[in-house]
One Martini backbone bead per residue (centre of mass of N, CA, C, O) as a GRO file, in nm:
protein
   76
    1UNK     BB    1  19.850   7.676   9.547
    2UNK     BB    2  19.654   7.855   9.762
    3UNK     BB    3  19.661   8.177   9.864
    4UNK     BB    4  19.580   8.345  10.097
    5UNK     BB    5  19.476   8.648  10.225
    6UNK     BB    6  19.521   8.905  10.404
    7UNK     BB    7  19.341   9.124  10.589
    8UNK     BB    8  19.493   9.356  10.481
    9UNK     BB    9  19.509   9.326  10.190
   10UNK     BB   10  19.192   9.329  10.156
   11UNK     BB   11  19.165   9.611  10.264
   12UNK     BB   12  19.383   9.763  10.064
   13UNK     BB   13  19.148   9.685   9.844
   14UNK     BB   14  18.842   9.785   9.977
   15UNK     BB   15  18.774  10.043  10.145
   16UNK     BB   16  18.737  10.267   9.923
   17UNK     BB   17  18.474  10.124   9.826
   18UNK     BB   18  18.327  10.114  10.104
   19UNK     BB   19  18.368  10.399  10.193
   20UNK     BB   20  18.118  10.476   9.979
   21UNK     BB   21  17.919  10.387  10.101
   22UNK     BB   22  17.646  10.467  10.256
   23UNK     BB   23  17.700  10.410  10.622
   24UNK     BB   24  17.993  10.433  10.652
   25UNK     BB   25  18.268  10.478  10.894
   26UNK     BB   26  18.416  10.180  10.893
   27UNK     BB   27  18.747   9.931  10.852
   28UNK     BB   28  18.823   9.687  11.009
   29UNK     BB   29  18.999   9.444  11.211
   30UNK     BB   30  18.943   9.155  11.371
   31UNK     BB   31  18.733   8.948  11.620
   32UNK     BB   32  18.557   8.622  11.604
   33UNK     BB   33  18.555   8.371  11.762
   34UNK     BB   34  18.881   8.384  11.767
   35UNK     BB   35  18.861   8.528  11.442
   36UNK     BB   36  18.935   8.705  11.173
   37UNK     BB   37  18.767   8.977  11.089
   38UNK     BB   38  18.529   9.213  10.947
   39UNK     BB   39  18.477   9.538  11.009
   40UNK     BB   40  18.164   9.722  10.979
   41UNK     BB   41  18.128  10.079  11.013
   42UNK     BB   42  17.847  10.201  11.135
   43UNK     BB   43  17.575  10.503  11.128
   44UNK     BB   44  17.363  10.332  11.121
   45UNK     BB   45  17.165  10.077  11.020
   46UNK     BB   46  17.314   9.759  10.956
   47UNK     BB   47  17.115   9.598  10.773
   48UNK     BB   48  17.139   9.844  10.534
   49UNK     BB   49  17.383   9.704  10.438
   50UNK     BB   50  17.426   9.468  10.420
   51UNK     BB   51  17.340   9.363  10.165
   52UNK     BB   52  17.640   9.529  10.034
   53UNK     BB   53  17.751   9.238  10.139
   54UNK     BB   54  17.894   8.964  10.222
   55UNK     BB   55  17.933   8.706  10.455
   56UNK     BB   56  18.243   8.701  10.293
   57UNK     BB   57  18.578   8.775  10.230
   58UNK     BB   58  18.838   8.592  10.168
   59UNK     BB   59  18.706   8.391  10.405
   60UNK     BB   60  18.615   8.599  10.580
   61UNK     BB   61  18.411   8.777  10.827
   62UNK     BB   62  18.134   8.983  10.812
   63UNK     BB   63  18.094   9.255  11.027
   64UNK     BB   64  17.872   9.480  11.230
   65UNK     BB   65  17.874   9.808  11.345
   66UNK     BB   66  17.763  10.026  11.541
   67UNK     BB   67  17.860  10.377  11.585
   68UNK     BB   68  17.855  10.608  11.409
   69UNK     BB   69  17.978  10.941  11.403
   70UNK     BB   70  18.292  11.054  11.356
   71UNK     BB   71  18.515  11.247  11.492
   72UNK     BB   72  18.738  11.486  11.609
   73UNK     BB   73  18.927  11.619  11.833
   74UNK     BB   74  18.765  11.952  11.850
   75UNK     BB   75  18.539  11.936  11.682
   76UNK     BB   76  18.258  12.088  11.584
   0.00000   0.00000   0.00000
């Protein structure tokens, strides 16, 4: 019997592989439709993003969301 991956291995095992991407600005956890779901945060359009992604990853799927470049509180 197949175990699924939790969410968290995952992530811990592609962070680094995704943060390397140009436009990804962060990768959380989250939920859509009440379930589990890995969200890719982008600073510019979404859209061309999405095509180096699947649109599930071991079972979960991948959703984006447009943030911005993220600051340090108090960086110049």
């Amino acid at each position: 019997m197949h175990v699924r991956k939790t969410i968290e291995q995952v992530l811990d095992e592609k962070t680094g592989q995704w943060m390397a991407i140009p436009g990804v600005a962060g990768i959380a956890a989250g939920t859509s439709k009440g379930k589990p779901c890995i969200k890719i945060l982008t600073t510019s359009n979404p859209s061309e993003i999405k095509e180096k992604f699947p649109s599930t990853i071991e079972g979960y799927p991948v959703i984006f969301e447009e943030t911005g470049t993220f600051r340090a509180i108090g960086s110049n």
